[in-house]
PDB file of C-alpha atoms in Angstrom:
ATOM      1  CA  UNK L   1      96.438 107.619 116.892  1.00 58.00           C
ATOM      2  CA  UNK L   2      93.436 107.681 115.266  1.00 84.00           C
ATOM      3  CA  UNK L   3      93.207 107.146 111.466  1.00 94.00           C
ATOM      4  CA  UNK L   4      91.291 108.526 108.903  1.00 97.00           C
ATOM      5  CA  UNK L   5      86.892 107.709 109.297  1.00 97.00           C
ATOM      6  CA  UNK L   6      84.394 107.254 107.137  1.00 98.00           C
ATOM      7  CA  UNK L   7      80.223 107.442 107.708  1.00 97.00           C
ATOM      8  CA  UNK L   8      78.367 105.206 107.197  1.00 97.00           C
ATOM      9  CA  UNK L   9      80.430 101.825 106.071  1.00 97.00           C
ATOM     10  CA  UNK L  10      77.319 101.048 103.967  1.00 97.00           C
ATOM     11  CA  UNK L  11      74.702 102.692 102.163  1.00 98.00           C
ATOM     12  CA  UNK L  12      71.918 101.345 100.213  1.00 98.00           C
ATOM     13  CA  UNK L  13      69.323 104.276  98.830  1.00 98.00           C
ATOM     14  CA  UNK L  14      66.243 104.469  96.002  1.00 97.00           C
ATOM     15  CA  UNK L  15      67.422 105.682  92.742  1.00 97.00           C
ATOM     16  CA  UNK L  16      66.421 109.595  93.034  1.00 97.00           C
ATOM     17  CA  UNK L  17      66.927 109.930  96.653  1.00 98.00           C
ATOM     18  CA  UNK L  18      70.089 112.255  97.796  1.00 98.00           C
ATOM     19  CA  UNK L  19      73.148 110.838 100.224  1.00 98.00           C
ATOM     20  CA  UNK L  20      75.283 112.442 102.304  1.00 98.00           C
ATOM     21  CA  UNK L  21      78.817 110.588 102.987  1.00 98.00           C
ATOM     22  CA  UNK L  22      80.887 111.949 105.613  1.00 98.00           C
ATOM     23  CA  UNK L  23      84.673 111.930 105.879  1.00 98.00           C
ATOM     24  CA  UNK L  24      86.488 112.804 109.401  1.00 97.00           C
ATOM     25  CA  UNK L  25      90.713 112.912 108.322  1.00 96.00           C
ATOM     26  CA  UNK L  26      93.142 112.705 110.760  1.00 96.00           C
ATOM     27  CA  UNK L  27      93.031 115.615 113.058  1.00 93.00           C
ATOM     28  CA  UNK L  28      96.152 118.033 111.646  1.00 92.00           C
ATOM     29  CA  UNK L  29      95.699 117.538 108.169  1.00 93.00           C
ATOM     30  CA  UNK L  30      95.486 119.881 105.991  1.00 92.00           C
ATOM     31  CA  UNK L  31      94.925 118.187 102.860  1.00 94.00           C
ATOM     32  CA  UNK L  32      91.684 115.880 102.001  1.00 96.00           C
ATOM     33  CA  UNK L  33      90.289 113.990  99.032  1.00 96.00           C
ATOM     34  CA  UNK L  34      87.829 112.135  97.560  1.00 97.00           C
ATOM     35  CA  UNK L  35      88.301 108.932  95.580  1.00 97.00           C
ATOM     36  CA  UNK L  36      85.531 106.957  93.619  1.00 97.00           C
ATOM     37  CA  UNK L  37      86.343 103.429  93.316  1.00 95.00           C
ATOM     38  CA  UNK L  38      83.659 100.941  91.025  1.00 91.00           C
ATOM     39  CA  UNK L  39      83.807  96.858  91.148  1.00 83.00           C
ATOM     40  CA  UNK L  40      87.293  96.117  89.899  1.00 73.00           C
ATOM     41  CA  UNK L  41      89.110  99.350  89.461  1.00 78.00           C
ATOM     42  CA  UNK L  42      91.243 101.693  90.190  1.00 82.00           C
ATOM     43  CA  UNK L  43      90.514 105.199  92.104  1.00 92.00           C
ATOM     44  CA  UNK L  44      89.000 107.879  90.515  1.00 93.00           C
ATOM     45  CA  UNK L  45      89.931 111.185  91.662  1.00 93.00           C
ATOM     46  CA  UNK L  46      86.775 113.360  92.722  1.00 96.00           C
ATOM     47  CA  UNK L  47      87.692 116.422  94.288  1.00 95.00           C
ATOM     48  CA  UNK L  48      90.765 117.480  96.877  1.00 93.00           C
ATOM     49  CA  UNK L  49      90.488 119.945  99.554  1.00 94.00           C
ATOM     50  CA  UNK L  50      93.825 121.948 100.437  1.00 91.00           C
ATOM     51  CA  UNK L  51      93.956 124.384 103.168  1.00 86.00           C
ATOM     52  CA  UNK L  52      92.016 127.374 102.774  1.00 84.00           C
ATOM     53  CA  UNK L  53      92.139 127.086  99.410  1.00 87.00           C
ATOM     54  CA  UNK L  54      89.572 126.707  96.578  1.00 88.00           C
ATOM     55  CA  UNK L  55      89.106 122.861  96.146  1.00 91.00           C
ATOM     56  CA  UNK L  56      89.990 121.296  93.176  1.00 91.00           C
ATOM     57  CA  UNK L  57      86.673 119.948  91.938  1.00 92.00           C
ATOM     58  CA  UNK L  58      87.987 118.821  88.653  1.00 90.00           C
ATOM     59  CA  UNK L  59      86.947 115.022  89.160  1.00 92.00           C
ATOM     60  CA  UNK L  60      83.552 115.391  90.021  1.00 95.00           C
ATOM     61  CA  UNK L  61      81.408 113.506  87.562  1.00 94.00           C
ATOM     62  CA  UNK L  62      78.259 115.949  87.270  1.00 95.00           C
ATOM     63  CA  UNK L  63      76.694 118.417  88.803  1.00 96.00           C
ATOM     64  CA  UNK L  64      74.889 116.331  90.763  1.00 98.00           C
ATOM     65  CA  UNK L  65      77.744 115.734  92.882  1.00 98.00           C
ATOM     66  CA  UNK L  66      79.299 118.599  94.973  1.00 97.00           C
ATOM     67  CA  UNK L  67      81.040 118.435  98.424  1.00 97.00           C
ATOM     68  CA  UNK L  68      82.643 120.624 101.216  1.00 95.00           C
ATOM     69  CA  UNK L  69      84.882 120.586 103.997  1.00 95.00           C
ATOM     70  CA  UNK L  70      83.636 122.793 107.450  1.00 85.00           C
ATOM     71  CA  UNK L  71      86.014 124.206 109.393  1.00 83.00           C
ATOM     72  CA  UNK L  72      89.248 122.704 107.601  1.00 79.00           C
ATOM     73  CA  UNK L  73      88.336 119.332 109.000  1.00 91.00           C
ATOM     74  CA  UNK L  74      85.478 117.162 108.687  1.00 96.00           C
ATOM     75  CA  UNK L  75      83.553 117.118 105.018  1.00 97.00           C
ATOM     76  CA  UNK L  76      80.567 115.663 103.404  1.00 98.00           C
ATOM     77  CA  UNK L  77      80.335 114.615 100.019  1.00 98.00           C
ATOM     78  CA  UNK L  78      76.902 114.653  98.628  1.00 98.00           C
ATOM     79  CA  UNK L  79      75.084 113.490  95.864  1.00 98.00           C
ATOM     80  CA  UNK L  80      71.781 114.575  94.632  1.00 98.00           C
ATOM     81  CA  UNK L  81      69.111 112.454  92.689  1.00 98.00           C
ATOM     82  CA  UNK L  82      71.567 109.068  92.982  1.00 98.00           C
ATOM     83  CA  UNK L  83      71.795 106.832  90.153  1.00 97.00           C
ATOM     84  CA  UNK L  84      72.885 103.334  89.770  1.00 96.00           C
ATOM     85  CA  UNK L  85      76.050 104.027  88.256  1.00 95.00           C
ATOM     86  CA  UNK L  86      76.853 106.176  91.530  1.00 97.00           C
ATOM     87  CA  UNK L  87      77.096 102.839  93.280  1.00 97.00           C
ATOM     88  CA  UNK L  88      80.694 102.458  93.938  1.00 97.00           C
ATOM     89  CA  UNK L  89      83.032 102.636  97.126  1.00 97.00           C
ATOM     90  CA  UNK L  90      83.666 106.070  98.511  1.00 98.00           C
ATOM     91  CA  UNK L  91      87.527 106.741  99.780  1.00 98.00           C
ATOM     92  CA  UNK L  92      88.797 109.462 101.423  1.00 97.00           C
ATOM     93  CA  UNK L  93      92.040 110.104 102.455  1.00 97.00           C
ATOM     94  CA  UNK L  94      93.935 113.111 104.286  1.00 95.00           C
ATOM     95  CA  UNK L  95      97.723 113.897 103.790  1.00 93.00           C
ATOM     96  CA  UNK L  96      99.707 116.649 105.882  1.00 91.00           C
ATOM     97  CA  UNK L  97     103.148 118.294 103.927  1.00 87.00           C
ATOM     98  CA  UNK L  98     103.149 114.789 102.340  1.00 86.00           C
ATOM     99  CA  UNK L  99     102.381 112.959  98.698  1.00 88.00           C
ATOM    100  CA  UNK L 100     101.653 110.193 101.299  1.00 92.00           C
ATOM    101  CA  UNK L 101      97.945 109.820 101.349  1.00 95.00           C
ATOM    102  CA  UNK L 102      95.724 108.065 104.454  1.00 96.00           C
ATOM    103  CA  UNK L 103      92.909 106.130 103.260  1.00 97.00           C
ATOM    104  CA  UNK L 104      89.300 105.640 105.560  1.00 97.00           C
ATOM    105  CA  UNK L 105      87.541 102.239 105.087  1.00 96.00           C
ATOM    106  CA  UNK L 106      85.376 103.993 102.551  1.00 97.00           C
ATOM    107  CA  UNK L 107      81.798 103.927 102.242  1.00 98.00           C
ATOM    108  CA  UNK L 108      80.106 101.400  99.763  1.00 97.00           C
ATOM    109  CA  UNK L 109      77.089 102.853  98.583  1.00 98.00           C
ATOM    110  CA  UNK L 110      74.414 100.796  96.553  1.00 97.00           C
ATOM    111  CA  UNK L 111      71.552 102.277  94.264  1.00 97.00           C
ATOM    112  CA  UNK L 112      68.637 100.389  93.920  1.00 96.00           C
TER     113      UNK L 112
ATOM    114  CA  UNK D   1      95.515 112.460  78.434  1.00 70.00           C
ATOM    115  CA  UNK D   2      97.397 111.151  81.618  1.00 72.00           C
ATOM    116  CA  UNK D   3      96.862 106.920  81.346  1.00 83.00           C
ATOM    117  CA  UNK D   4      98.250 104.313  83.975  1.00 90.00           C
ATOM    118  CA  UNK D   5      98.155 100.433  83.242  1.00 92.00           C
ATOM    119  CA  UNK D   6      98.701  97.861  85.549  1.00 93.00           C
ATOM    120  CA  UNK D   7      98.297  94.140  84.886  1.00 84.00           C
ATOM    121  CA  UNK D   8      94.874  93.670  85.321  1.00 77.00           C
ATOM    122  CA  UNK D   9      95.519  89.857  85.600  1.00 84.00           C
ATOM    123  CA  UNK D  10      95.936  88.031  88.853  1.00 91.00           C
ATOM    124  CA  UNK D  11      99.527  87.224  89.640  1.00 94.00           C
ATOM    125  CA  UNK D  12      99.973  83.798  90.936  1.00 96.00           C
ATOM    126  CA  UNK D  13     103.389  82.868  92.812  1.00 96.00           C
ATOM    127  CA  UNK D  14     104.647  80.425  95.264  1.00 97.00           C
ATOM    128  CA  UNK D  15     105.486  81.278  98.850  1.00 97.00           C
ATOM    129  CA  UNK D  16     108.913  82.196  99.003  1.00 97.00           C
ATOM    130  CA  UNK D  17     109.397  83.396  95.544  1.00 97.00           C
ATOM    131  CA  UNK D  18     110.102  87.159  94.315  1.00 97.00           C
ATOM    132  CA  UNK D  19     106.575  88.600  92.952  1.00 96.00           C
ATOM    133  CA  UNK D  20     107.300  91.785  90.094  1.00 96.00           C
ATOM    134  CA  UNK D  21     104.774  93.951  89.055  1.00 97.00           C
ATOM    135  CA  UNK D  22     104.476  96.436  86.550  1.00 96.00           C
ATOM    136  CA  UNK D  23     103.194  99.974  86.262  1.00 96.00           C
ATOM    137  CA  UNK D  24     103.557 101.650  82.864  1.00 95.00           C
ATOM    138  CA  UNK D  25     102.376 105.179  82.271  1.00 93.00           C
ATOM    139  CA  UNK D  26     102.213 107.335  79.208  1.00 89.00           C
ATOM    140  CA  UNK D  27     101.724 111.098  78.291  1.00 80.00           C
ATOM    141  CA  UNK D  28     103.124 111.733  81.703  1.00 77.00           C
ATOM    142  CA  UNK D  29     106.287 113.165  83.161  1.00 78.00           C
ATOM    143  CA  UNK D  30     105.328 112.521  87.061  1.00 81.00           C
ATOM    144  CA  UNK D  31     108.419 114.020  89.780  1.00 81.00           C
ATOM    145  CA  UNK D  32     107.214 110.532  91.894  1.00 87.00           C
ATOM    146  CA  UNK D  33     105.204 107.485  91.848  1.00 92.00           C
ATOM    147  CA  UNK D  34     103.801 105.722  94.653  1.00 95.00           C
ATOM    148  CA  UNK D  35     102.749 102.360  95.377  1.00 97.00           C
ATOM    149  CA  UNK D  36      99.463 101.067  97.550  1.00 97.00           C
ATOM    150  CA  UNK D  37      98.685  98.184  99.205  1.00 98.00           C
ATOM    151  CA  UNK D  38      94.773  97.189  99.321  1.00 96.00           C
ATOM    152  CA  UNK D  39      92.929  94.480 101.019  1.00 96.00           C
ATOM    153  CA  UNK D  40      89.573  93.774 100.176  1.00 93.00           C
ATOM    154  CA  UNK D  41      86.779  95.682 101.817  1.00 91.00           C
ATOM    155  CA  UNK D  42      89.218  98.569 103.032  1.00 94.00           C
ATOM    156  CA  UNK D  43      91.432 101.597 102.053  1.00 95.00           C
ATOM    157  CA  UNK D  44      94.528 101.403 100.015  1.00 96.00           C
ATOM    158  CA  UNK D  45      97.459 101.445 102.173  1.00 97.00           C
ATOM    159  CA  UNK D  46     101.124 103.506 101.244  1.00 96.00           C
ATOM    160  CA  UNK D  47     104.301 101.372 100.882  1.00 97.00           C
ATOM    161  CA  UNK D  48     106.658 103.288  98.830  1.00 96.00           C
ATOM    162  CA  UNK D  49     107.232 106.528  97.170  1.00 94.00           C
ATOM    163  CA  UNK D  50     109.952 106.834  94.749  1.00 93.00           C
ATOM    164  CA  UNK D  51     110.824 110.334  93.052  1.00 90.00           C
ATOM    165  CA  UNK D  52     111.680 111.246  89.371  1.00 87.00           C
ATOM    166  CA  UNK D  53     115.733 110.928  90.077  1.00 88.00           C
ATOM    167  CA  UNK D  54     115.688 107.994  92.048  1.00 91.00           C
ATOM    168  CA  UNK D  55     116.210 104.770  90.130  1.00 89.00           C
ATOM    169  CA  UNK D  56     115.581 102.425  93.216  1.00 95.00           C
ATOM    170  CA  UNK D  57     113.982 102.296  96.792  1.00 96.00           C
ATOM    171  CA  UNK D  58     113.883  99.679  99.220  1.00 96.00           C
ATOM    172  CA  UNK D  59     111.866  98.751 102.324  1.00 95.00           C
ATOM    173  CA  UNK D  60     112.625  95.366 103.987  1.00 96.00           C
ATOM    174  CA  UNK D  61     111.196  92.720 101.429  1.00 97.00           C
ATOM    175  CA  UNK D  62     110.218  95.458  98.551  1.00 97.00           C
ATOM    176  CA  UNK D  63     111.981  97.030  96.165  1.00 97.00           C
ATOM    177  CA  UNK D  64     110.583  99.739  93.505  1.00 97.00           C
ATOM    178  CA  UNK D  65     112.640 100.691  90.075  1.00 96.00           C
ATOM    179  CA  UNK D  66     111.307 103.971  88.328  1.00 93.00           C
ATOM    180  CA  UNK D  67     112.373 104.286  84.514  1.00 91.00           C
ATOM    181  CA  UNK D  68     111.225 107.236  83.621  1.00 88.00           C
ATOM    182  CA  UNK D  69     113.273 106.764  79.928  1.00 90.00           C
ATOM    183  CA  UNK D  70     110.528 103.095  80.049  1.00 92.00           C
ATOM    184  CA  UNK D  71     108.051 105.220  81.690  1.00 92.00           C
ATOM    185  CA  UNK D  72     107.262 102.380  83.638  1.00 94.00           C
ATOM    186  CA  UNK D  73     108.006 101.508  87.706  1.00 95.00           C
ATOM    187  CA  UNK D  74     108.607  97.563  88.449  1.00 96.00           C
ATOM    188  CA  UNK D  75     107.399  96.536  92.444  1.00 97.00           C
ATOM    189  CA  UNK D  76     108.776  93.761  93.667  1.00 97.00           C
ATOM    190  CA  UNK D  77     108.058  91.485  96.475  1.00 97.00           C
ATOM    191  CA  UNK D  78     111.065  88.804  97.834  1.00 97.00           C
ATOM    192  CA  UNK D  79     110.455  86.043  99.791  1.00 97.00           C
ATOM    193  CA  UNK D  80     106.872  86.629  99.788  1.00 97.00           C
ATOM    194  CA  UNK D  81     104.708  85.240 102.136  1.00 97.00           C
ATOM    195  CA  UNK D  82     100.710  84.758 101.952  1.00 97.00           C
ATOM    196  CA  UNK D  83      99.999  87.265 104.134  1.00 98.00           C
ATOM    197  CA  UNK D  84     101.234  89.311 101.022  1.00 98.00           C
ATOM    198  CA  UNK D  85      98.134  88.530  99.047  1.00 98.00           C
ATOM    199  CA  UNK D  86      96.413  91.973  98.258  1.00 97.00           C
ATOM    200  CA  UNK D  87      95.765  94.221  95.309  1.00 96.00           C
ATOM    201  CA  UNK D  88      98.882  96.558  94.319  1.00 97.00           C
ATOM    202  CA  UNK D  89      97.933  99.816  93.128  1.00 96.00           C
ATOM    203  CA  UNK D  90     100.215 101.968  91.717  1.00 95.00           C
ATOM    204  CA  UNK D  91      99.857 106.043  91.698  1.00 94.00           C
ATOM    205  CA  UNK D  92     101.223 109.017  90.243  1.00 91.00           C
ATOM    206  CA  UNK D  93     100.544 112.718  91.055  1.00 82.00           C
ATOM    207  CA  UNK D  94      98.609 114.502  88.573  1.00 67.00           C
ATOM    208  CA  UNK D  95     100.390 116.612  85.917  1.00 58.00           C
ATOM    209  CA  UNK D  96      99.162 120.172  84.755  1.00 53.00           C
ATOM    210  CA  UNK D  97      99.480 123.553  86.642  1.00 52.00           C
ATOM    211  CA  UNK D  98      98.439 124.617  90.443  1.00 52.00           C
ATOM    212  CA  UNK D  99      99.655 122.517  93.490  1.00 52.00           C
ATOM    213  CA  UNK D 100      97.061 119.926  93.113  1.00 63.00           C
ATOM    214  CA  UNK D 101      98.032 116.581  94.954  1.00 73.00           C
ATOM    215  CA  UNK D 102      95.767 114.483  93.450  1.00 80.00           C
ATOM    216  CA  UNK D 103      97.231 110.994  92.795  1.00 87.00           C
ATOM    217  CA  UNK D 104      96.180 108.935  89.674  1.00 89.00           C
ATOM    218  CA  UNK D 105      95.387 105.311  90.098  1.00 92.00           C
ATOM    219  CA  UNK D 106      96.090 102.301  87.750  1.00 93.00           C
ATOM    220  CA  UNK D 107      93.133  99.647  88.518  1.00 92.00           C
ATOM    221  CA  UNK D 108      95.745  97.403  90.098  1.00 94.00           C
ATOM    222  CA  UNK D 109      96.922  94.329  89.743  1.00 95.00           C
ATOM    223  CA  UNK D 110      95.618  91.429  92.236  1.00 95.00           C
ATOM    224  CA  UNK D 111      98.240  88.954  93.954  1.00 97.00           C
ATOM    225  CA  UNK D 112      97.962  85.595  95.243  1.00 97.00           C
ATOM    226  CA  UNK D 113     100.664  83.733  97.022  1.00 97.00           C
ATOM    227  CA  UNK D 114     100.255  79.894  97.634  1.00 96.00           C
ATOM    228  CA  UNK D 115     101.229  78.341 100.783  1.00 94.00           C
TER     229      UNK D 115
END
């Protein structure tokens, strides 16, 4: 079946300018997150969707960053103004009654 | 707060011998840990979960220990093989109240395996 998809692969964008990154988990799950990941390190937890459920936004880095999920399936993360230390690789990964998370390809996104 | 370290050194072995990593964790009681496989340019893949009471789990050529006296998990690799050669992360649910299953990440540790 079809695994867990990420839009678009890459992204490069002006310092300033907003970006929308799109996550589409695999169909049936009810859980979704959002992982940061820089040059070199680990995942850094953004924000995890559960249900119908308030998110848990406790990773996002500013206020500048905010994200939702329509319909319990498909979301969008978004951030506003971009900076350069925004560029990074976006995961995001869906789980269903499981700790067992699914990983998309992610979405690198460069700031120029 | 919550920290996970991984060797952030490359690991080096030759084909055919038993690769052991090491995740240690501290101000952290975690009921499991998990372990990821990543290859470059794509999503971290699952390979093992092992809970709080479980000292040891197995899956073909890997093994995973969980001390939680240590607080530290060892992953090991037998007979590896190239095609083994990937970063190893290794995870543990978040602490603190609410159902939140958001994993923490160590940054990994990289391993090579030499023909």
């Amino acid at each position: 079946g079809a695994g867990v998809s990420q839009s678009p692969s890459n992204k490069v964008t002006e310092k300033g300018k907003d970006v929308e990154l799109r996550c589409d988990p695999i169909s049936g799950h009810t859980a979704l997150y959002w992982y940061r990941q820089s040059l070199g390190q680990g995942l850094e937890f953004l924000i995890y969707f559960q249900g119908n459920s308030a998110p848990d936004k406790s990773g996002l880095p500013s206020d500048r960053f905010s994200a939702e999920r329509t319909g319990g399936s498909v979301s969008t993360l978004t951030i506003q103004r971009t900076q350069q230390e925004d560029s990074a690789v976006y995961l995001c990964a869906s789980s269903f009654m499981s700790p067992e998370q699914f990983f998309g390809p992610g979405t690198r996104l460069t700031v120029l | 707060s919550q920290k996970i370290e991984q060797n952030s050194e490359a690991l080096n072995i030759q084909e055919g011998k038993t690769a052991t990593l090491t995740c240690n964790y501290t101000n952290y009681s975690p009921a499991y840990l998990q372990w990821y496989r990543q290859d470059p340019g794509r999503g971290p893949v699952f390979l093992l979960l092992i809970r709080e009471n479980e000292k040891e789990k197995r899956k073909e050529r890997l093994k995973v220990t969980f001390d939680t006296t240590l607080k530290q998990s060892l992953f090991h690799i037998t007979a590896s093989q190239p095609a083994d050669s990937a970063t190893y992360l290794c995870a543990l649910r978040a602490g603190g109240s609410g159902n939140t299953g958001k994993l923490i990440f160590g940054q990994g540790t990289t391993l090579q395996v030499k023909p």
